[in-house]
Amino acid sequence: MASDDKRKQRVTLVDVAREAGVSRATASLVIRNSPLAAVKTRERVEAAIARLGYVRNLTAARLRASQTRMVGLIVPNLTNPFFAELLSGVEEIIDDAGLIVILANSHDSACRQSALMRRMREHGVDGIILCPASDTARDFLDDQSGWQLSIVQVLRHITQSVDYVGIDYAGGMNSAVDYLVSLGHERIAFAIHGGIHSAFEERSLAFDRAMSRNNLNAGLIVRVPETLAEIAQTAVPLLFAGLALPTATICFNDIVAMGLSSGLYDHNIRVGHDHSIIGFDHVRNGEAMRPRLTSVSTYSDVVGRRAAQRLMARLENLDGEVEWDVIGTDLYVGDSCGPALNSWLEN
């Protein structure tokens, strides 16, 4: 009798699928009580479950399916409007599925991020969409399979073994550099801020390659402070401190672009005439800037929707193939760029 109990406890979902003549993913749909499973298929799987004694595992699956109906979203910086737009896209999909989103700010700290992940797991969230903090260890998600938790990386990635939804940063940077070159700019700066992560590395590498492709110097890199107010105060002196004075600047994101624009205004330097600016992300707040900001559109709400859709798919099939979804960009042309005019630099 004890031997029979042990045999039943060793029955797996693969055994159930084989007995019912369906795939493991289909058997999982039935166990999760998904409406995607056809009635006849459900009957075959449930009959197989009864024959094999998979009752205990089915109960656990049903408990999990109705556990919290919550998913987590961890982002590095809630002061950036980009992440508010990302959240909007995530919520659109999650709301339609009858779940709710728990939003948390890691402040771009791997230590705080670990604590947030632990708390979310303790509260039984069904899955997490994670934009990894800049100092996240490469092996941070290596044990995630043991957490029984679905995870999707968004915007930044630290491993190839977990689903990812991101942006074609290289394509966006190429379009920004090429546009400035078409206006006659040769001395183009790249204003960066924040920590080092995959998105930073991809944008930086793309800037270097795009400049080299146009036979231009890619060394005009300026690191600016974190907050918009600090950028406005310090970016201009940093930008024009060297000998090779830039006529245009590509900014790491629209926050940097807005701060730089304010700083240029304070120094009586006209954006779009004396100096050209291109942002990155094309957040809605940028529409309030004058002149209107030229920016690389990264479609944050689309990224949010795609990340949520990937998470929902992963919840239906924990063991499916890892998928990466990289979303293309477009250059939104405003009024913050103009032909290269250098006469004011000589005054």
Tab-separated table of C-alpha atoms in Angstrom:
chain	number	residue	atom	x	y	z
A	1	MET	CA	0.000	0.000	0.000
A	2	ALA	CA	2.815	2.380	0.896
A	3	SER	CA	4.457	1.449	-2.386
A	4	ASP	CA	1.280	2.419	-4.298
A	5	ASP	CA	1.160	5.803	-2.520
A	6	LYS	CA	4.744	6.546	-3.500
A	7	ARG	CA	4.016	5.523	-7.082
A	8	LYS	CA	1.074	7.935	-7.217
A	9	GLN	CA	3.097	10.758	-5.751
A	10	ARG	CA	5.661	10.318	-8.520
A	11	VAL	CA	3.071	10.861	-11.283
A	12	THR	CA	3.971	13.949	-13.300
A	13	LEU	CA	2.173	16.218	-15.723
A	14	VAL	CA	4.104	14.525	-18.534
A	15	ASP	CA	2.577	11.197	-17.458
A	16	VAL	CA	-0.894	12.730	-17.559
A	17	ALA	CA	-0.318	14.217	-21.012
A	18	ARG	CA	0.988	10.906	-22.345
A	19	GLU	CA	-1.963	9.014	-20.912
A	20	ALA	CA	-4.449	11.468	-22.438
A	21	GLY	CA	-2.650	11.632	-25.777
A	22	VAL	CA	-2.074	15.395	-25.636
A	23	SER	CA	0.918	17.704	-25.244
A	24	ARG	CA	2.194	18.726	-21.843
A	25	ALA	CA	1.129	22.328	-22.571
A	26	THR	CA	-2.436	21.193	-23.315
A	27	ALA	CA	-2.592	19.141	-20.114
A	28	SER	CA	-1.341	22.208	-18.247
A	29	LEU	CA	-4.195	24.293	-19.702
A	30	VAL	CA	-6.723	21.827	-18.334
A	31	ILE	CA	-5.115	21.743	-14.900
A	32	ARG	CA	-5.041	25.533	-14.809
A	33	ASN	CA	-8.726	25.550	-15.754
A	34	SER	CA	-7.980	27.618	-18.854
A	35	PRO	CA	-10.872	28.355	-21.255
A	36	LEU	CA	-8.462	27.644	-24.123
A	37	ALA	CA	-8.842	23.880	-23.571
A	38	ALA	CA	-11.546	22.250	-25.698
A	39	VAL	CA	-14.304	20.343	-23.901
A	40	LYS	CA	-13.388	16.917	-25.310
A	41	THR	CA	-9.708	17.506	-24.579
A	42	ARG	CA	-10.561	18.500	-21.018
A	43	GLU	CA	-12.555	15.297	-20.564
A	44	ARG	CA	-9.648	13.134	-21.769
A	45	VAL	CA	-7.130	14.890	-19.509
A	46	GLU	CA	-9.375	14.740	-16.453
A	47	ALA	CA	-9.997	11.028	-17.092
A	48	ALA	CA	-6.234	10.471	-17.290
A	49	ILE	CA	-5.779	12.397	-14.044
A	50	ALA	CA	-8.322	10.131	-12.347
A	51	ARG	CA	-6.702	6.943	-13.668
A	52	LEU	CA	-3.176	7.980	-12.658
A	53	GLY	CA	-4.064	9.434	-9.274
A	54	TYR	CA	-2.932	12.977	-10.049
A	55	VAL	CA	-5.480	14.437	-7.613
A	56	ARG	CA	-2.984	16.025	-5.244
A	57	ASN	CA	-1.120	17.845	-8.019
A	58	LEU	CA	-4.384	18.980	-9.628
A	59	THR	CA	-5.506	20.443	-6.323
A	60	ALA	CA	-2.250	22.367	-5.990
A	61	ALA	CA	-2.591	23.676	-9.526
A	62	ARG	CA	-6.142	24.827	-8.888
A	63	LEU	CA	-5.092	26.510	-5.666
A	64	ARG	CA	-2.320	28.299	-7.514
A	65	ALA	CA	-4.634	29.375	-10.332
A	66	SER	CA	-6.936	31.129	-7.837
A	67	GLN	CA	-4.223	32.204	-5.435
A	68	THR	CA	-3.901	35.982	-5.699
A	69	ARG	CA	-4.625	37.051	-9.296
A	70	MET	CA	-1.767	39.536	-8.886
A	71	VAL	CA	1.378	40.229	-10.900
A	72	GLY	CA	4.310	42.414	-9.972
A	73	LEU	CA	5.990	45.156	-11.991
A	74	ILE	CA	9.387	46.325	-10.741
A	75	VAL	CA	10.919	49.393	-12.407
A	76	PRO	CA	14.079	51.368	-11.581
A	77	ASN	CA	12.786	54.948	-11.614
A	78	LEU	CA	9.216	56.135	-11.125
A	79	THR	CA	10.197	59.792	-11.649
A	80	ASN	CA	10.717	59.079	-15.353
A	81	PRO	CA	7.348	59.423	-17.171
A	82	PHE	CA	8.429	56.635	-19.513
A	83	PHE	CA	7.659	54.094	-16.797
A	84	ALA	CA	4.191	55.549	-16.181
A	85	GLU	CA	3.435	54.961	-19.863
A	86	LEU	CA	4.910	51.449	-19.607
A	87	LEU	CA	2.612	50.741	-16.636
A	88	SER	CA	-0.386	51.931	-18.647
A	89	GLY	CA	0.348	49.335	-21.314
A	90	VAL	CA	0.882	46.577	-18.746
A	91	GLU	CA	-2.379	47.366	-16.948
A	92	GLU	CA	-4.365	47.323	-20.194
A	93	ILE	CA	-3.570	43.642	-20.694
A	94	ILE	CA	-3.573	42.608	-17.035
A	95	ASP	CA	-6.938	44.271	-16.387
A	96	ASP	CA	-8.502	42.433	-19.333
A	97	ALA	CA	-7.280	39.163	-17.796
A	98	GLY	CA	-8.925	39.982	-14.478
A	99	LEU	CA	-5.664	40.454	-12.585
A	100	ILE	CA	-4.149	43.448	-10.811
A	101	VAL	CA	-0.652	44.934	-10.910
A	102	ILE	CA	1.528	45.600	-7.881
A	103	LEU	CA	3.992	48.351	-8.843
A	104	ALA	CA	7.332	48.748	-7.068
A	105	ASN	CA	10.317	51.073	-7.517
A	106	SER	CA	13.758	49.516	-7.085
A	107	HIS	CA	15.461	52.942	-7.265
A	108	ASP	CA	17.908	51.154	-9.584
A	109	SER	CA	19.321	49.265	-6.583
A	110	ALA	CA	19.986	45.528	-6.864
A	111	CYS	CA	19.755	45.181	-3.075
A	112	ARG	CA	16.305	46.775	-2.923
A	113	GLN	CA	15.276	44.814	-5.999
A	114	SER	CA	16.089	41.518	-4.247
A	115	ALA	CA	13.981	42.551	-1.256
A	116	LEU	CA	11.062	43.488	-3.530
A	117	MET	CA	11.260	40.189	-5.401
A	118	ARG	CA	11.231	38.313	-2.101
A	119	ARG	CA	8.218	40.234	-0.788
A	120	MET	CA	6.278	39.695	-3.989
A	121	ARG	CA	6.974	35.981	-3.840
A	122	GLU	CA	5.885	35.914	-0.193
A	123	HIS	CA	2.598	37.545	-1.171
A	124	GLY	CA	2.043	34.907	-3.829
A	125	VAL	CA	2.106	36.968	-7.022
A	126	ASP	CA	1.611	34.802	-10.089
A	127	GLY	CA	4.400	36.471	-12.069
A	128	ILE	CA	6.708	39.471	-12.258
A	129	ILE	CA	7.673	41.860	-15.039
A	130	LEU	CA	11.152	43.072	-14.121
A	131	CYS	CA	13.285	45.904	-15.462
A	132	PRO	CA	16.566	44.849	-13.815
A	133	ALA	CA	18.477	47.364	-11.714
A	134	SER	CA	21.756	48.527	-13.232
A	135	ASP	CA	23.939	46.602	-10.763
A	136	THR	CA	21.991	43.336	-10.944
A	137	ALA	CA	24.212	40.246	-10.921
A	138	ARG	CA	24.142	38.246	-14.147
A	139	ASP	CA	23.071	35.098	-12.260
A	140	PHE	CA	20.245	36.800	-10.334
A	141	LEU	CA	17.509	34.915	-12.205
A	142	ASP	CA	19.352	31.614	-12.562
A	143	ASP	CA	17.315	30.045	-9.749
A	144	GLN	CA	13.976	31.427	-10.906
A	145	SER	CA	12.809	28.009	-12.136
A	146	GLY	CA	12.793	26.864	-8.516
A	147	TRP	CA	10.656	29.826	-7.477
A	148	GLN	CA	7.634	28.489	-9.432
A	149	LEU	CA	7.184	32.052	-10.641
A	150	SER	CA	6.803	33.401	-14.174
A	151	ILE	CA	9.216	36.247	-14.966
A	152	VAL	CA	9.596	38.528	-17.974
A	153	GLN	CA	12.533	40.923	-18.352
A	154	VAL	CA	11.583	44.259	-19.855
A	155	LEU	CA	13.773	47.028	-21.406
A	156	ARG	CA	16.933	45.576	-19.852
A	157	HIS	CA	18.157	41.995	-19.738
A	158	ILE	CA	20.653	40.103	-17.606
A	159	THR	CA	20.220	36.570	-18.961
A	160	GLN	CA	19.319	34.814	-22.198
A	161	SER	CA	17.370	32.119	-20.334
A	162	VAL	CA	14.370	34.269	-19.334
A	163	ASP	CA	11.724	35.904	-21.550
A	164	TYR	CA	12.516	39.469	-22.620
A	165	VAL	CA	10.595	42.329	-24.223
A	166	GLY	CA	12.738	45.278	-25.237
A	167	ILE	CA	13.546	47.957	-27.763
A	168	ASP	CA	15.730	48.155	-30.861
A	169	TYR	CA	18.053	50.697	-29.261
A	170	ALA	CA	20.592	50.355	-32.078
A	171	GLY	CA	18.000	51.170	-34.725
A	172	GLY	CA	16.870	54.220	-32.771
A	173	MET	CA	20.397	55.506	-32.324
A	174	ASN	CA	21.192	54.999	-35.998
A	175	SER	CA	18.198	57.090	-37.032
A	176	ALA	CA	19.167	59.877	-34.590
A	177	VAL	CA	22.787	60.085	-35.775
A	178	ASP	CA	21.868	59.858	-39.454
A	179	TYR	CA	19.290	62.627	-39.092
A	180	LEU	CA	21.811	65.002	-37.508
A	181	VAL	CA	24.395	64.135	-40.155
A	182	SER	CA	21.827	64.958	-42.850
A	183	LEU	CA	21.559	68.435	-41.294
A	184	GLY	CA	25.313	68.923	-41.586
A	185	HIS	CA	26.325	68.165	-37.990
A	186	GLU	CA	29.753	66.620	-37.502
A	187	ARG	CA	30.471	67.276	-33.824
A	188	ILE	CA	27.716	65.315	-32.116
A	189	ALA	CA	27.758	64.680	-28.364
A	190	PHE	CA	26.046	61.883	-26.439
A	191	ALA	CA	24.698	62.975	-23.030
A	192	ILE	CA	24.345	59.999	-20.686
A	193	HIS	CA	23.294	59.420	-17.099
A	194	GLY	CA	22.426	56.588	-14.734
A	195	GLY	CA	24.068	53.221	-14.145
A	196	ILE	CA	25.473	50.624	-16.508
A	197	HIS	CA	23.000	48.066	-17.831
A	198	SER	CA	22.162	46.344	-21.113
A	199	ALA	CA	20.137	49.276	-22.508
A	200	PHE	CA	22.990	51.668	-21.712
A	201	GLU	CA	25.525	49.356	-23.339
A	202	GLU	CA	23.398	48.865	-26.459
A	203	ARG	CA	22.792	52.594	-26.953
A	204	SER	CA	26.448	53.478	-26.314
A	205	LEU	CA	27.738	50.840	-28.715
A	206	ALA	CA	25.218	51.935	-31.353
A	207	PHE	CA	26.299	55.582	-30.996
A	208	ASP	CA	29.944	54.609	-31.444
A	209	ARG	CA	29.196	52.510	-34.522
A	210	ALA	CA	26.866	55.061	-36.129
A	211	MET	CA	29.420	57.838	-35.683
A	212	SER	CA	32.238	55.649	-37.009
A	213	ARG	CA	30.110	54.700	-40.013
A	214	ASN	CA	29.869	58.415	-40.825
A	215	ASN	CA	33.619	58.936	-40.204
A	216	LEU	CA	32.904	61.130	-37.161
A	217	ASN	CA	34.450	61.315	-33.719
A	218	ALA	CA	32.409	59.268	-31.231
A	219	GLY	CA	34.346	60.501	-28.212
A	220	LEU	CA	32.098	63.421	-27.238
A	221	ILE	CA	30.474	61.596	-24.293
A	222	VAL	CA	29.179	63.727	-21.425
A	223	ARG	CA	27.835	62.253	-18.170
A	224	VAL	CA	25.191	64.458	-16.573
A	225	PRO	CA	23.503	64.248	-13.126
A	226	GLU	CA	20.336	62.267	-12.402
A	227	THR	CA	17.586	64.821	-11.777
A	228	LEU	CA	16.089	67.217	-14.287
A	229	ALA	CA	16.954	70.251	-12.134
A	230	GLU	CA	20.595	69.177	-11.768
A	231	ILE	CA	20.873	68.523	-15.498
A	232	ALA	CA	19.543	72.011	-16.273
A	233	GLN	CA	22.110	73.531	-13.922
A	234	THR	CA	25.230	71.610	-14.937
A	235	ALA	CA	24.799	70.074	-18.403
A	236	VAL	CA	25.783	73.103	-20.486
A	237	PRO	CA	29.138	73.753	-18.743
A	238	LEU	CA	29.902	70.022	-19.024
A	239	LEU	CA	28.925	69.922	-22.678
A	240	PHE	CA	31.120	72.837	-23.744
A	241	ALA	CA	34.079	72.194	-21.434
A	242	GLY	CA	36.265	70.555	-24.087
A	243	LEU	CA	38.001	71.826	-27.185
A	244	ALA	CA	35.724	70.051	-29.674
A	245	LEU	CA	32.532	72.036	-29.131
A	246	PRO	CA	29.474	70.021	-30.249
A	247	THR	CA	26.773	71.477	-32.454
A	248	ALA	CA	24.244	68.799	-31.512
A	249	THR	CA	23.549	66.403	-28.670
A	250	ILE	CA	21.775	63.065	-28.579
A	251	CYS	CA	20.395	62.504	-25.079
A	252	PHE	CA	20.117	59.169	-23.294
A	253	ASN	CA	16.424	59.839	-22.676
A	254	ASP	CA	13.904	62.670	-22.782
A	255	ILE	CA	14.594	63.649	-19.152
A	256	VAL	CA	18.171	64.510	-20.128
A	257	ALA	CA	16.908	66.332	-23.225
A	258	MET	CA	14.463	68.455	-21.207
A	259	GLY	CA	17.124	69.337	-18.653
A	260	LEU	CA	19.647	70.228	-21.335
A	261	SER	CA	17.085	72.351	-23.147
A	262	SER	CA	16.422	74.331	-19.956
A	263	GLY	CA	20.140	74.792	-19.387
A	264	LEU	CA	20.714	76.016	-22.930
A	265	TYR	CA	17.863	78.502	-22.544
A	266	ASP	CA	19.429	79.834	-19.342
A	267	HIS	CA	22.684	80.389	-21.279
A	268	ASN	CA	20.905	82.191	-24.137
A	269	ILE	CA	21.628	79.326	-26.524
A	270	ARG	CA	18.692	78.702	-28.844
A	271	VAL	CA	17.595	75.073	-29.156
A	272	GLY	CA	17.023	74.113	-32.773
A	273	HIS	CA	19.086	77.026	-34.029
A	274	ASP	CA	22.320	77.416	-32.076
A	275	HIS	CA	22.329	73.817	-30.829
A	276	SER	CA	20.308	70.761	-31.842
A	277	ILE	CA	18.906	68.190	-29.408
A	278	ILE	CA	17.474	64.715	-29.898
A	279	GLY	CA	15.853	62.846	-27.020
A	280	PHE	CA	15.156	59.148	-26.593
A	281	ASP	CA	11.734	57.620	-25.721
A	282	HIS	CA	9.395	60.390	-26.983
A	283	VAL	CA	7.387	60.548	-23.745
A	284	ARG	CA	4.170	62.553	-23.768
A	285	ASN	CA	5.663	65.178	-21.425
A	286	GLY	CA	8.080	66.093	-24.201
A	287	GLU	CA	5.181	67.596	-26.141
A	288	ALA	CA	5.145	70.447	-23.597
A	289	MET	CA	8.718	71.447	-24.480
A	290	ARG	CA	9.327	74.389	-26.815
A	291	PRO	CA	10.639	74.049	-29.366
A	292	ARG	CA	9.045	70.606	-29.655
A	293	LEU	CA	11.549	67.879	-28.971
A	294	THR	CA	12.831	65.625	-31.718
A	295	SER	CA	13.012	62.197	-30.092
A	296	VAL	CA	13.353	58.491	-30.829
A	297	SER	CA	9.918	56.939	-30.274
A	298	THR	CA	10.288	53.713	-28.297
A	299	TYR	CA	6.550	53.139	-27.791
A	300	SER	CA	6.581	52.533	-24.040
A	301	ASP	CA	2.892	51.592	-23.877
A	302	VAL	CA	3.398	49.012	-26.624
A	303	VAL	CA	6.372	47.591	-24.719
A	304	GLY	CA	4.174	47.353	-21.624
A	305	ARG	CA	1.403	45.544	-23.491
A	306	ARG	CA	3.827	43.108	-25.115
A	307	ALA	CA	5.535	42.383	-21.773
A	308	ALA	CA	2.158	41.697	-20.136
A	309	GLN	CA	1.087	39.462	-23.024
A	310	ARG	CA	4.333	37.516	-22.744
A	311	LEU	CA	3.795	37.112	-19.005
A	312	MET	CA	0.228	35.855	-19.517
A	313	ALA	CA	1.501	33.352	-22.089
A	314	ARG	CA	4.181	32.216	-19.658
A	315	LEU	CA	1.579	31.737	-16.919
A	316	GLU	CA	-0.249	29.365	-19.260
A	317	ASN	CA	2.921	27.456	-20.105
A	318	LEU	CA	5.699	27.614	-17.530
A	319	ASP	CA	7.964	25.297	-19.493
A	320	GLY	CA	7.588	26.772	-22.983
A	321	GLU	CA	10.483	28.023	-25.084
A	322	VAL	CA	12.075	31.305	-23.973
A	323	GLU	CA	11.008	34.159	-26.262
A	324	TRP	CA	12.604	37.558	-26.969
A	325	ASP	CA	10.559	40.353	-28.478
A	326	VAL	CA	12.470	43.428	-29.680
A	327	ILE	CA	10.260	46.329	-30.756
A	328	GLY	CA	11.293	48.729	-33.509
A	329	THR	CA	11.602	52.503	-33.133
A	330	ASP	CA	10.790	55.602	-35.166
A	331	LEU	CA	12.257	59.097	-35.152
A	332	TYR	CA	9.718	61.758	-34.239
A	333	VAL	CA	10.916	65.000	-35.821
A	334	GLY	CA	10.069	68.128	-33.837
A	335	ASP	CA	11.669	71.563	-33.888
A	336	SER	CA	14.673	70.989	-31.637
A	337	CYS	CA	17.050	70.243	-34.521
A	338	GLY	CA	18.313	72.506	-37.288
A	339	PRO	CA	21.270	72.921	-39.639
A	340	ALA	CA	24.707	73.073	-38.058
A	341	LEU	CA	25.375	76.771	-37.295
A	342	ASN	CA	28.563	77.401	-35.387
A	343	SER	CA	28.956	81.199	-35.429
A	344	TRP	CA	27.744	81.650	-31.839
A	345	LEU	CA	30.522	79.316	-30.629
A	346	GLU	CA	33.120	81.777	-31.900
A	347	ASN	CA	31.804	84.706	-29.844
